Amino acid sequence: MQVLLSSQQLSDTVNQLAGQLNKSHPDMNEVVFVGIQQGGVVVGNHIISKIREMNPSRKIQYGQLDITFYRDDIRKEILTPDTMNLPFAIENKTIVLIDDVLFTGRTIKAALDVLLDYGRPAKVELCVLIDRKEHRQFPIQADFVGLTVTTNKTDKVKLVNKEVVLITQ
Amino acid sequence: MQLSTRHLLGIKNLTPQDISLILSTAVQFKEVLQRPVKKVPSLRDVTIVNLFYENSTRTRFSFELAEKRLSADIINFSASTSSASKGETLLDTVNNILSMKVDMVVMRHHASGAPHFLAQHIPAAIINAGDGVNEHPTQGLLDAFSIKEKTGKLKGIKVAIIGDIMHSRVAQSNIYLLKKMGALVTVCGPPTLIPKYIHEAMGVEVSYNLKETLDWCDVANVLRIQLERQNQVLFSSLREYSLAYGINRKILDSLHKEIVIMHPGPINRGVEIDSDVADSKQSIILQQVENGVAVRMAVLYLLSKPPNPENPQTP
């Protein structure tokens, strides 16, 4: 097991992503942030609390999205769904999807399918904590990346006890 | 987490964990039903036959809508317009349908145990949509879901099931489920409509006094008087039944608390329940119907097993 981001580095990376997101979206009224269950919600919670600190007088809209019913590998295993919570209209908004690890791109593809069933956003952007760039199976890339890492396909990258670790199989 | 069973034949053979899993999954499907696009692609590679050997409006529509909301392909079969009326056996009919690559069977049948028989003979997943006087498991589940949604829990909730317990598969499924989940159950109705040994057999309390029962309960699930199932006269007249066991505004106003009123439908207005009660704020009858779709989506989703990799023909 190798530590990719220590607790302090993780905190710095989250701050850096929150700063980038804040800077590139001057009009927060037109933006909604959406964390993907489950890891993306954990990362999203940290990022959003930072963005809220930077914009104390503004309402920052933040929801949680679950892709269970939209998975393309649903016949392999029937999984129990997580909570879905998008308590706002996404029509014509800029959506920032937040996930912990970008790997094959299949989760993001499913998340885009979910979003389109809620409305027609003006634009969708992607923010990820970790990018495992060389293993993409769909033409998907992130707009905001915390850390790009080189991994083997069978490795696992996980958020454990406030650290990001690489588990080699 | 997965269900402990391949079929939903009744509540009797579900574990409390199965019931909790179905109810928590249904919460997520209820959210799906509030979206602009009330549909998910989960079952787009699954074909389902709705096999109805007995009349049904609500349950059939509810299952059909649940299947469509899950993107399944569906075939509807009703006995009156099929070869069953030419004398084909149940097993032959189902095997013929399955040879057209059907993965799941939703069945209502007038014979108790018909879905259990099918489950022993065919490879598809079977969901019981009501068999004779045995069980109606999805109604039990949607009733429990509605109670939990309204009161926040099932454990310790006092539920009265009122009316024709003898002929009711809804009562049977409700009792099994509520007892498994730790609710307290009293059945109430005329002695001729309550099975003699139900207290010993199912662990429920029995009362013949409507006022006492309503004073005790948090939730009253009022059952329909099933005129079509009564070959003998078990009470003098509908008017007499209504006077002794009908739920009306007067009796509800005489209670010291506001109880929740439920009814599985279809309602005989003015017999087991008065219109002003059925249509009041206390009644969650229409919420039960709405919740039925979400609960059936959860059951269909959780039972839509992956295909066996060694034999892809077998679901």
Tab-separated table of N, CA, C and O in Angstrom, chain B residues 177-262:
chain	number	residue	atom	x	y	z
B	177	LEU	N	-45.750	-9.613	7.520
B	177	LEU	CA	-44.736	-8.564	7.410
B	177	LEU	C	-44.631	-7.751	8.701
B	177	LEU	O	-43.549	-7.530	9.236
B	178	LEU	N	-45.774	-7.313	9.209
B	178	LEU	CA	-45.749	-6.437	10.389
B	178	LEU	C	-45.166	-7.166	11.598
B	178	LEU	O	-44.402	-6.595	12.375
B	179	LYS	N	-45.501	-8.452	11.738
B	179	LYS	CA	-44.945	-9.220	12.860
B	179	LYS	C	-43.428	-9.365	12.717
B	179	LYS	O	-42.694	-9.240	13.689
B	180	LYS	N	-42.968	-9.631	11.495
B	180	LYS	CA	-41.515	-9.773	11.279
B	180	LYS	C	-40.776	-8.476	11.604
B	180	LYS	O	-39.618	-8.493	12.001
B	181	MET	N	-41.442	-7.329	11.389
B	181	MET	CA	-40.770	-6.044	11.571
B	181	MET	C	-41.045	-5.436	12.949
B	181	MET	O	-40.736	-4.267	13.197
B	182	GLY	N	-41.689	-6.195	13.820
B	182	GLY	CA	-41.836	-5.754	15.202
B	182	GLY	C	-43.023	-4.849	15.478
B	182	GLY	O	-43.091	-4.216	16.532
B	183	ALA	N	-43.988	-4.788	14.547
B	183	ALA	CA	-45.207	-4.015	14.812
B	183	ALA	C	-46.180	-4.877	15.617
B	183	ALA	O	-46.031	-6.096	15.683
B	184	LEU	N	-47.167	-4.230	16.253
B	184	LEU	CA	-48.184	-4.959	17.008
B	184	LEU	C	-49.456	-4.984	16.160
B	184	LEU	O	-49.853	-3.949	15.621
B	185	VAL	N	-50.078	-6.162	16.062
B	185	VAL	CA	-51.212	-6.300	15.143
B	185	VAL	C	-52.443	-6.827	15.872
B	185	VAL	O	-52.365	-7.802	16.619
B	186	THR	N	-53.575	-6.156	15.633
B	186	THR	CA	-54.867	-6.672	16.087
B	186	THR	C	-55.773	-6.805	14.871
B	186	THR	O	-55.819	-5.883	14.045
B	187	VAL	N	-56.444	-7.944	14.729
B	187	VAL	CA	-57.443	-8.063	13.669
B	187	VAL	C	-58.818	-7.865	14.284
B	187	VAL	O	-59.075	-8.287	15.413
B	188	CYS	N	-59.699	-7.201	13.529
B	188	CYS	CA	-61.013	-6.862	14.078
B	188	CYS	C	-62.069	-7.045	12.999
B	188	CYS	O	-61.866	-6.637	11.852
B	189	GLY	N	-63.183	-7.652	13.363
B	189	GLY	CA	-64.277	-7.847	12.415
B	189	GLY	C	-65.292	-8.773	13.041
B	189	GLY	O	-65.127	-9.210	14.187
B	190	PRO	N	-66.350	-9.089	12.320
B	190	PRO	CA	-67.336	-10.030	12.863
B	190	PRO	C	-66.712	-11.429	12.997
B	190	PRO	O	-65.852	-11.800	12.192
B	191	PRO	N	-67.093	-12.208	14.019
B	191	PRO	CA	-66.482	-13.529	14.249
B	191	PRO	C	-66.525	-14.431	13.017
B	191	PRO	O	-65.611	-15.224	12.812
B	192	THR	N	-67.515	-14.263	12.191
B	192	THR	CA	-67.635	-15.133	11.004
B	192	THR	C	-66.591	-14.799	9.946
B	192	THR	O	-66.380	-15.578	9.013
B	193	LEU	N	-65.944	-13.638	10.048
B	193	LEU	CA	-64.959	-13.236	9.036
B	193	LEU	C	-63.523	-13.286	9.580
B	193	LEU	O	-62.604	-12.788	8.942
B	194	ILE	N	-63.371	-13.849	10.801
B	194	ILE	CA	-62.024	-13.976	11.368
B	194	ILE	C	-61.728	-15.460	11.602
B	194	ILE	O	-62.491	-16.145	12.293
B	195	PRO	N	-60.648	-15.983	11.029
B	195	PRO	CA	-60.323	-17.401	11.223
B	195	PRO	C	-60.195	-17.727	12.712
B	195	PRO	O	-59.619	-16.945	13.478
B	196	LYS	N	-60.712	-18.892	13.107
B	196	LYS	CA	-60.877	-19.228	14.517
B	196	LYS	C	-59.554	-19.236	15.293
B	196	LYS	O	-59.478	-18.746	16.407
B	197	TYR	N	-58.506	-19.812	14.710
B	197	TYR	CA	-57.261	-19.976	15.467
B	197	TYR	C	-56.171	-18.994	15.030
B	197	TYR	O	-54.991	-19.283	15.152
B	198	ILE	N	-56.578	-17.831	14.539
B	198	ILE	CA	-55.584	-16.889	13.993
B	198	ILE	C	-54.632	-16.375	15.082
B	198	ILE	O	-53.460	-16.123	14.813
B	199	HIS	N	-55.122	-16.257	16.307
B	199	HIS	CA	-54.259	-15.793	17.402
B	199	HIS	C	-53.122	-16.791	17.627
B	199	HIS	O	-51.943	-16.411	17.694
B	200	GLU	N	-53.458	-18.075	17.695
B	200	GLU	CA	-52.448	-19.113	17.920
B	200	GLU	C	-51.536	-19.254	16.696
B	200	GLU	O	-50.325	-19.416	16.819
B	201	ALA	N	-52.134	-19.188	15.505
B	201	ALA	CA	-51.367	-19.477	14.285
B	201	ALA	C	-50.452	-18.316	13.886
B	201	ALA	O	-49.345	-18.535	13.407
B	202	MET	N	-50.910	-17.094	14.069
B	202	MET	CA	-50.153	-15.962	13.526
B	202	MET	C	-49.713	-14.945	14.573
B	202	MET	O	-49.048	-13.955	14.241
B	203	GLY	N	-50.095	-15.173	15.815
B	203	GLY	CA	-49.623	-14.297	16.889
B	203	GLY	C	-50.227	-12.907	16.896
B	203	GLY	O	-49.600	-11.963	17.376
B	204	VAL	N	-51.448	-12.778	16.363
B	204	VAL	CA	-52.100	-11.464	16.397
B	204	VAL	C	-53.197	-11.466	17.461
B	204	VAL	O	-53.712	-12.522	17.839
B	205	GLU	N	-53.536	-10.289	17.950
B	205	GLU	CA	-54.658	-10.176	18.874
B	205	GLU	C	-55.944	-10.134	18.050
B	205	GLU	O	-55.937	-9.707	16.892
B	206	VAL	N	-57.043	-10.569	18.675
B	206	VAL	CA	-58.331	-10.581	17.985
B	206	VAL	C	-59.316	-9.740	18.779
B	206	VAL	O	-59.364	-9.832	20.007
B	207	SER	N	-60.058	-8.900	18.079
B	207	SER	CA	-61.084	-8.109	18.755
B	207	SER	C	-62.335	-8.092	17.885
B	207	SER	O	-62.249	-8.077	16.658
B	208	TYR	N	-63.491	-8.112	18.554
B	208	TYR	CA	-64.749	-8.008	17.807
B	208	TYR	C	-65.384	-6.642	18.043
B	208	TYR	O	-66.499	-6.413	17.629
B	209	ASN	N	-64.637	-5.778	18.749
B	209	ASN	CA	-65.182	-4.460	19.107
B	209	ASN	C	-64.423	-3.366	18.370
B	209	ASN	O	-63.238	-3.122	18.629
B	210	LEU	N	-65.076	-2.711	17.436
B	210	LEU	CA	-64.412	-1.732	16.574
B	210	LEU	C	-63.903	-0.536	17.373
B	210	LEU	O	-62.757	-0.101	17.190
B	211	LYS	N	-64.734	0.002	18.268
B	211	LYS	CA	-64.357	1.203	19.023
B	211	LYS	C	-63.100	0.941	19.869
B	211	LYS	O	-62.159	1.745	19.843
B	212	GLU	N	-63.083	-0.185	20.554
B	212	GLU	CA	-61.909	-0.530	21.378
B	212	GLU	C	-60.646	-0.651	20.522
B	212	GLU	O	-59.570	-0.195	20.898
B	213	THR	N	-60.807	-1.273	19.372
B	213	THR	CA	-59.663	-1.486	18.476
B	213	THR	C	-59.118	-0.149	17.969
B	213	THR	O	-57.906	0.076	17.944
B	214	LEU	N	-60.028	0.738	17.584
B	214	LEU	CA	-59.589	2.037	17.065
B	214	LEU	C	-58.936	2.866	18.171
B	214	LEU	O	-57.994	3.619	17.917
B	215	ASP	N	-59.447	2.738	19.391
B	215	ASP	CA	-58.834	3.447	20.523
B	215	ASP	C	-57.395	2.988	20.757
B	215	ASP	O	-56.540	3.752	21.188
B	216	TRP	N	-57.149	1.694	20.463
B	216	TRP	CA	-55.824	1.101	20.711
B	216	TRP	C	-54.799	1.444	19.621
B	216	TRP	O	-53.632	1.708	19.896
B	217	CYS	N	-55.250	1.513	18.363
B	217	CYS	CA	-54.289	1.484	17.247
B	217	CYS	C	-53.745	2.867	16.863
B	217	CYS	O	-54.309	3.896	17.198
B	218	ASP	N	-52.590	2.845	16.142
B	218	ASP	CA	-52.052	4.048	15.494
B	218	ASP	C	-52.500	4.103	14.031
B	218	ASP	O	-52.646	5.168	13.453
B	219	VAL	N	-52.658	2.929	13.447
B	219	VAL	CA	-52.990	2.815	12.023
B	219	VAL	C	-54.124	1.813	11.878
B	219	VAL	O	-54.074	0.729	12.458
B	220	ALA	N	-55.156	2.167	11.101
B	220	ALA	CA	-56.230	1.222	10.812
B	220	ALA	C	-56.207	0.894	9.327
B	220	ALA	O	-56.375	1.777	8.490
B	221	ASN	N	-55.935	-0.377	9.010
B	221	ASN	CA	-55.962	-0.812	7.619
B	221	ASN	C	-57.319	-1.477	7.390
B	221	ASN	O	-57.601	-2.546	7.918
B	222	VAL	N	-58.180	-0.799	6.648
B	222	VAL	CA	-59.569	-1.232	6.484
B	222	VAL	C	-59.672	-2.070	5.214
B	222	VAL	O	-59.306	-1.603	4.131
B	223	LEU	N	-60.134	-3.296	5.336
B	223	LEU	CA	-60.192	-4.192	4.170
B	223	LEU	C	-61.554	-4.136	3.507
B	223	LEU	O	-62.565	-3.797	4.126
B	224	ARG	N	-61.543	-4.542	2.257
B	224	ARG	CA	-62.773	-4.557	1.469
B	224	ARG	C	-63.598	-5.801	1.834
B	224	ARG	O	-63.045	-6.880	2.064
B	225	ILE	N	-64.910	-5.615	1.882
B	225	ILE	CA	-65.784	-6.773	2.019
B	225	ILE	C	-65.822	-7.459	0.650
B	225	ILE	O	-66.260	-6.864	-0.341
B	226	GLN	N	-65.300	-8.691	0.589
B	226	GLN	CA	-65.125	-9.360	-0.704
B	226	GLN	C	-66.368	-10.163	-1.053
B	226	GLN	O	-66.440	-11.364	-0.820
B	227	LEU	N	-67.315	-9.456	-1.628
B	227	LEU	CA	-68.596	-10.098	-1.921
B	227	LEU	C	-68.426	-11.261	-2.892
B	227	LEU	O	-69.116	-12.269	-2.807
B	228	GLU	N	-67.446	-11.145	-3.818
B	228	GLU	CA	-67.269	-12.199	-4.817
B	228	GLU	C	-66.667	-13.475	-4.247
B	228	GLU	O	-66.687	-14.522	-4.891
B	229	ARG	N	-66.097	-13.409	-3.042
B	229	ARG	CA	-65.493	-14.607	-2.468
B	229	ARG	C	-66.399	-15.297	-1.444
B	229	ARG	O	-66.011	-16.274	-0.830
B	230	GLN	N	-67.583	-14.747	-1.214
B	230	GLN	CA	-68.430	-15.311	-0.166
B	230	GLN	C	-69.539	-16.160	-0.761
B	230	GLN	O	-70.494	-15.643	-1.324
B	231	ASN	N	-69.366	-17.469	-0.603
B	231	ASN	CA	-70.398	-18.362	-1.126
B	231	ASN	C	-71.571	-18.473	-0.149
B	231	ASN	O	-72.665	-18.810	-0.519
B	232	GLN	N	-71.277	-18.208	1.110
B	232	GLN	CA	-72.343	-18.266	2.105
B	232	GLN	C	-72.479	-16.886	2.756
B	232	GLN	O	-71.550	-16.104	2.746
B	233	VAL	N	-73.649	-16.637	3.290
B	233	VAL	CA	-73.865	-15.341	3.918
B	233	VAL	C	-73.230	-15.360	5.312
B	233	VAL	O	-73.611	-16.148	6.159
B	234	LEU	N	-72.221	-14.520	5.515
B	234	LEU	CA	-71.483	-14.534	6.780
B	234	LEU	C	-71.885	-13.385	7.700
B	234	LEU	O	-71.473	-13.320	8.830
B	235	PHE	N	-72.663	-12.457	7.175
B	235	PHE	CA	-73.296	-11.453	8.050
B	235	PHE	C	-74.632	-11.104	7.403
B	235	PHE	O	-74.848	-11.369	6.218
B	236	SER	N	-75.534	-10.488	8.202
B	236	SER	CA	-76.930	-10.376	7.765
B	236	SER	C	-77.093	-9.513	6.531
B	236	SER	O	-77.741	-9.892	5.563
B	237	SER	N	-76.486	-8.330	6.553
B	237	SER	CA	-76.631	-7.434	5.404
B	237	SER	C	-75.468	-6.460	5.408
B	237	SER	O	-74.787	-6.283	6.419
B	238	LEU	N	-75.247	-5.833	4.260
B	238	LEU	CA	-74.178	-4.842	4.180
B	238	LEU	C	-74.446	-3.698	5.144
B	238	LEU	O	-73.536	-3.145	5.752
B	239	ARG	N	-75.740	-3.369	5.294
B	239	ARG	CA	-76.098	-2.269	6.192
B	239	ARG	C	-75.734	-2.608	7.637
B	239	ARG	O	-75.173	-1.789	8.363
B	240	GLU	N	-76.007	-3.863	8.017
B	240	GLU	CA	-75.673	-4.262	9.381
B	240	GLU	C	-74.152	-4.264	9.575
B	240	GLU	O	-73.639	-3.806	10.598
B	241	TYR	N	-73.427	-4.754	8.570
B	241	TYR	CA	-71.961	-4.748	8.661
B	241	TYR	C	-71.457	-3.322	8.847
B	241	TYR	O	-70.609	-3.031	9.690
B	242	SER	N	-72.016	-2.434	8.027
B	242	SER	CA	-71.588	-1.040	8.062
B	242	SER	C	-71.848	-0.403	9.427
B	242	SER	O	-71.027	0.357	9.946
B	243	LEU	N	-72.987	-0.748	10.030
B	243	LEU	CA	-73.326	-0.180	11.343
B	243	LEU	C	-72.349	-0.676	12.418
B	243	LEU	O	-71.940	0.084	13.290
B	244	ALA	N	-71.928	-1.947	12.331
B	244	ALA	CA	-71.070	-2.506	13.383
B	244	ALA	C	-69.585	-2.271	13.119
B	244	ALA	O	-68.815	-2.057	14.048
B	245	TYR	N	-69.166	-2.341	11.846
B	245	TYR	CA	-67.728	-2.312	11.550
B	245	TYR	C	-67.317	-1.253	10.526
B	245	TYR	O	-66.147	-1.170	10.163
B	246	GLY	N	-68.264	-0.457	10.056
B	246	GLY	CA	-67.923	0.593	9.093
B	246	GLY	C	-67.183	1.733	9.790
B	246	GLY	O	-67.478	2.067	10.942
B	247	ILE	N	-66.154	2.290	9.099
B	247	ILE	CA	-65.403	3.412	9.683
B	247	ILE	C	-66.064	4.703	9.209
B	247	ILE	O	-66.108	4.974	8.000
B	248	ASN	N	-66.606	5.464	10.154
B	248	ASN	CA	-67.247	6.728	9.779
B	248	ASN	C	-66.656	7.877	10.601
B	248	ASN	O	-65.874	7.666	11.528
B	249	ARG	N	-67.012	9.079	10.246
B	249	ARG	CA	-66.466	10.276	10.896
B	249	ARG	C	-66.795	10.295	12.384
B	249	ARG	O	-65.975	10.656	13.218
B	250	LYS	N	-68.031	9.841	12.701
B	250	LYS	CA	-68.491	9.901	14.093
B	250	LYS	C	-67.571	9.077	15.007
B	250	LYS	O	-67.135	9.561	16.058
B	251	ILE	N	-67.268	7.870	14.569
B	251	ILE	CA	-66.441	7.005	15.440
B	251	ILE	C	-65.007	7.541	15.519
B	251	ILE	O	-64.367	7.498	16.570
B	252	LEU	N	-64.495	8.109	14.410
B	252	LEU	CA	-63.131	8.662	14.460
B	252	LEU	C	-63.076	9.892	15.363
B	252	LEU	O	-62.107	10.099	16.089
B	253	ASP	N	-64.139	10.710	15.343
B	253	ASP	CA	-64.178	11.905	16.197
B	253	ASP	C	-64.281	11.538	17.675
B	253	ASP	O	-63.921	12.333	18.545
B	254	SER	N	-64.797	10.350	17.962
B	254	SER	CA	-64.940	9.941	19.367
B	254	SER	C	-63.613	9.453	19.967
B	254	SER	O	-63.512	9.220	21.165
B	255	LEU	N	-62.571	9.278	19.112
B	255	LEU	CA	-61.269	8.818	19.628
B	255	LEU	C	-60.499	10.002	20.207
B	255	LEU	O	-60.737	11.150	19.839
B	256	HIS	N	-59.534	9.704	21.060
B	256	HIS	CA	-58.756	10.783	21.676
B	256	HIS	C	-57.529	11.152	20.862
B	256	HIS	O	-56.698	11.919	21.300
B	257	LYS	N	-57.347	10.535	19.693
B	257	LYS	CA	-56.168	10.808	18.880
B	257	LYS	C	-56.545	10.674	17.409
B	257	LYS	O	-57.626	10.158	17.087
B	258	GLU	N	-55.620	11.116	16.538
B	258	GLU	CA	-55.888	10.980	15.110
B	258	GLU	C	-55.128	9.759	14.595
B	258	GLU	O	-53.904	9.695	14.700
B	259	ILE	N	-55.870	8.800	14.083
B	259	ILE	CA	-55.196	7.596	13.565
B	259	ILE	C	-55.077	7.692	12.043
B	259	ILE	O	-55.765	8.484	11.397
B	260	VAL	N	-54.171	6.884	11.492
B	260	VAL	CA	-53.967	6.849	10.043
B	260	VAL	C	-54.915	5.807	9.444
B	260	VAL	O	-55.024	4.698	9.963
B	261	ILE	N	-55.610	6.192	8.368
B	261	ILE	CA	-56.560	5.275	7.725
B	261	ILE	C	-55.982	4.765	6.408
B	261	ILE	O	-55.554	5.558	5.557
B	262	MET	N	-55.989	3.444	6.246
B	262	MET	CA	-55.506	2.834	5.000
B	262	MET	C	-56.575	1.905	4.427
B	262	MET	O	-57.436	1.407	5.152
